[in-house]
CSV table of C-alpha atoms in Angstrom, one decimal:
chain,number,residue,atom,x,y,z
A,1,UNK,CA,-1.1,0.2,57.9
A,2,UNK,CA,-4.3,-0.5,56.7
A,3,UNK,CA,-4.0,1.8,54.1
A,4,UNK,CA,-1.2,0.3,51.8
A,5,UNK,CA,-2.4,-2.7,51.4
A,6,UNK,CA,-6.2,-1.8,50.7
A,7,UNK,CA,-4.2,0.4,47.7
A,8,UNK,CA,-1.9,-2.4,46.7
A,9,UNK,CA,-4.9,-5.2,46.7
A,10,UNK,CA,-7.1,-2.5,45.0
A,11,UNK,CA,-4.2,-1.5,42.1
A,12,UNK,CA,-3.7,-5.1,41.4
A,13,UNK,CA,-7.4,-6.0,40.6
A,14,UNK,CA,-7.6,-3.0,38.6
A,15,UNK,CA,-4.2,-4.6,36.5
A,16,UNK,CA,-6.0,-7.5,36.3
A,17,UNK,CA,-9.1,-6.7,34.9
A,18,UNK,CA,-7.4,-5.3,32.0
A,19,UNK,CA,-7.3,-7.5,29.3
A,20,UNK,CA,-5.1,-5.6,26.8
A,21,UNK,CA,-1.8,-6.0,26.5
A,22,UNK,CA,0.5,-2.8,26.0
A,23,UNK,CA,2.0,-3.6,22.2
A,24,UNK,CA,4.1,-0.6,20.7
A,25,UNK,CA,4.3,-0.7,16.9
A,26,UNK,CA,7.7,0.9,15.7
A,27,UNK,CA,6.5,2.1,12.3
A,28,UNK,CA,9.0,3.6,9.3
A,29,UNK,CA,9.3,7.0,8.4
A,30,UNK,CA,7.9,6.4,5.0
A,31,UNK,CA,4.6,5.5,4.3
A,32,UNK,CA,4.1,1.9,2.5
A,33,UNK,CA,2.6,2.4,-0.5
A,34,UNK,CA,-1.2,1.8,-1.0
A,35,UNK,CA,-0.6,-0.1,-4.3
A,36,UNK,CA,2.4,-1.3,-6.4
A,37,UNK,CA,2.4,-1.8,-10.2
A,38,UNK,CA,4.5,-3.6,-12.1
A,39,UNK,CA,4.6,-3.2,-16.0
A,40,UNK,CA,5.3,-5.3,-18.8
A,41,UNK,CA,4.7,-5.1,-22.5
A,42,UNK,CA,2.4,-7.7,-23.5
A,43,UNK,CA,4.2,-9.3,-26.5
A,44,UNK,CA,7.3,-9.3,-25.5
A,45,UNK,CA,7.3,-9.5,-21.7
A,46,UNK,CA,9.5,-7.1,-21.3
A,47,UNK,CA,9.6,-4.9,-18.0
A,48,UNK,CA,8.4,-1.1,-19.2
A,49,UNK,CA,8.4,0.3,-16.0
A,50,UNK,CA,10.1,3.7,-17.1
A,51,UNK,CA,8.1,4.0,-20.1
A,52,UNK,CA,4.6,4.5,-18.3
A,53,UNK,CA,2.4,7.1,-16.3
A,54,UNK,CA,-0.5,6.5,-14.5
A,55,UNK,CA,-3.3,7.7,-12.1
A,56,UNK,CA,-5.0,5.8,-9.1
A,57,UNK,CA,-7.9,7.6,-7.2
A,58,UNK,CA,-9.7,6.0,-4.2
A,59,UNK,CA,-13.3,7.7,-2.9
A,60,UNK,CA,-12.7,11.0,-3.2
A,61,UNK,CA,-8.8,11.4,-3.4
A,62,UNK,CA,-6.6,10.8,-7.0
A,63,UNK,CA,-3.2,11.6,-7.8
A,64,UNK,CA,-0.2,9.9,-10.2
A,65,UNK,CA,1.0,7.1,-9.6
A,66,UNK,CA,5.0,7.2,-8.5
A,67,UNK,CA,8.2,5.4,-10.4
A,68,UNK,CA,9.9,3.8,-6.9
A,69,UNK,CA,12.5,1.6,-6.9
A,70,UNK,CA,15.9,0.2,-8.9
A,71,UNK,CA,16.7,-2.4,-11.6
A,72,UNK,CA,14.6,-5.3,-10.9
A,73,UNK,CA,12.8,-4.1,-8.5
A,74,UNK,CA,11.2,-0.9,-10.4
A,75,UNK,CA,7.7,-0.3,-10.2
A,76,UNK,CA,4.9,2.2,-10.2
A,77,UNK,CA,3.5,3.3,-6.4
A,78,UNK,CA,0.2,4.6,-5.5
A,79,UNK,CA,1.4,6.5,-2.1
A,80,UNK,CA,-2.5,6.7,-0.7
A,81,UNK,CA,-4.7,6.0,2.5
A,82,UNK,CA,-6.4,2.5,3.1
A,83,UNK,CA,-9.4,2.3,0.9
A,84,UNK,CA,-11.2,0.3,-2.8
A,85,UNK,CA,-8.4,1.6,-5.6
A,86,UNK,CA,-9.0,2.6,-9.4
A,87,UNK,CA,-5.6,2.0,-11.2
A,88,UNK,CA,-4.9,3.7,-14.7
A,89,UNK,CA,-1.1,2.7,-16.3
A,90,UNK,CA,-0.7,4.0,-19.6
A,91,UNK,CA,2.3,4.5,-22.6
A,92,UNK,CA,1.9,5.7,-25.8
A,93,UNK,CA,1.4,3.1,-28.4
A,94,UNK,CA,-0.5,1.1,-26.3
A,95,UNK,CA,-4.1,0.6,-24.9
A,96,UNK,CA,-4.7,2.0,-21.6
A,97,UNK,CA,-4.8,-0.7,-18.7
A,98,UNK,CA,-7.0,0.2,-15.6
A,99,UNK,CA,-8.2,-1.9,-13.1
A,100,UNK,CA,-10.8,-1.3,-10.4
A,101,UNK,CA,-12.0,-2.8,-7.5
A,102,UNK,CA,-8.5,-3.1,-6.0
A,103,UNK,CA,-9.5,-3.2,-1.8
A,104,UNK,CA,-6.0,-1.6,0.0
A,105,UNK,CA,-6.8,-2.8,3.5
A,106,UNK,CA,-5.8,-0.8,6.4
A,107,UNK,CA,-2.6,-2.0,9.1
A,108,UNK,CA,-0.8,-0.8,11.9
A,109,UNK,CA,1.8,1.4,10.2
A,110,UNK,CA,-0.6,2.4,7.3
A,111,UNK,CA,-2.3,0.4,3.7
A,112,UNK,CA,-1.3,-2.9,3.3
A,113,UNK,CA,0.3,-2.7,0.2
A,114,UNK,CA,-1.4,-4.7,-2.9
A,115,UNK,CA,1.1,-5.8,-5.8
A,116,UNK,CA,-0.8,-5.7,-8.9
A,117,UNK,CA,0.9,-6.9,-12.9
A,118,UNK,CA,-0.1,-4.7,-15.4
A,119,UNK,CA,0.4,-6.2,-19.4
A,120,UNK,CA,0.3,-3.6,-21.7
A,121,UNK,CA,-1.1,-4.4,-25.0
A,122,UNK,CA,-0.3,-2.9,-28.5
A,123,UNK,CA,-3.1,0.5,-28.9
């Protein structure tokens, strides 16, 4: 009789040493983006979304940055890990933006995306 008891008294002091609490993170498919750009043409204002390419590297990996998105809500994606981002947006006729520096921190279900503007001006 002895027995159960000593196991029951021993597994509850054992759950209630433990400090952590059991939290499940139901993450999407798709990774979030690392970074988000948003274009516009300095003069005018205008959103150029579709008319640009770019680049964004962070430490040692690069790739193009990714037209995402509909309408309004159109912008250029760096699909990357967590990390300190180089941006590049360029069009032709105008002066290549870039912006460094940009710190992507790190979150449960990947980056933490950062939502940069970039205004083109005439090049």
């Amino acid at each position: 009789m002895k027995r159960p008891i000593l196991a029951a008294l021993a597994a509850a002091v054992a759950a209630s040493a433990c400090n952590d609490m059991a939290v499940n993170a139901v993450c999407p498919d798709a990774a979030s983006p690392a970074v988000v750009v948003r274009v516009v043409d300095g003069p005018t204002q205008q959103r150029v979304d579709l008319q640009v390419t770019g680049t964004w590297s962070t430490g040692t990996l690069a790739d193009s940055l990714r037209h995402l998105g509909a309408g309004s809500e159109r912008y250029l994606a760096a699909i990357g890990p967590a990390g300190t981002y180089t941006v590049r947006v360029q069009r032709p006729g105008s002066a290549v933006w870039t912006r460094s520096g940009i710190v992507v921190p790190g979150a449960t279900c990947g980056p933490q995306t950062q939502e940069l503007t970039a205004t083109l001006q005439a090049g």
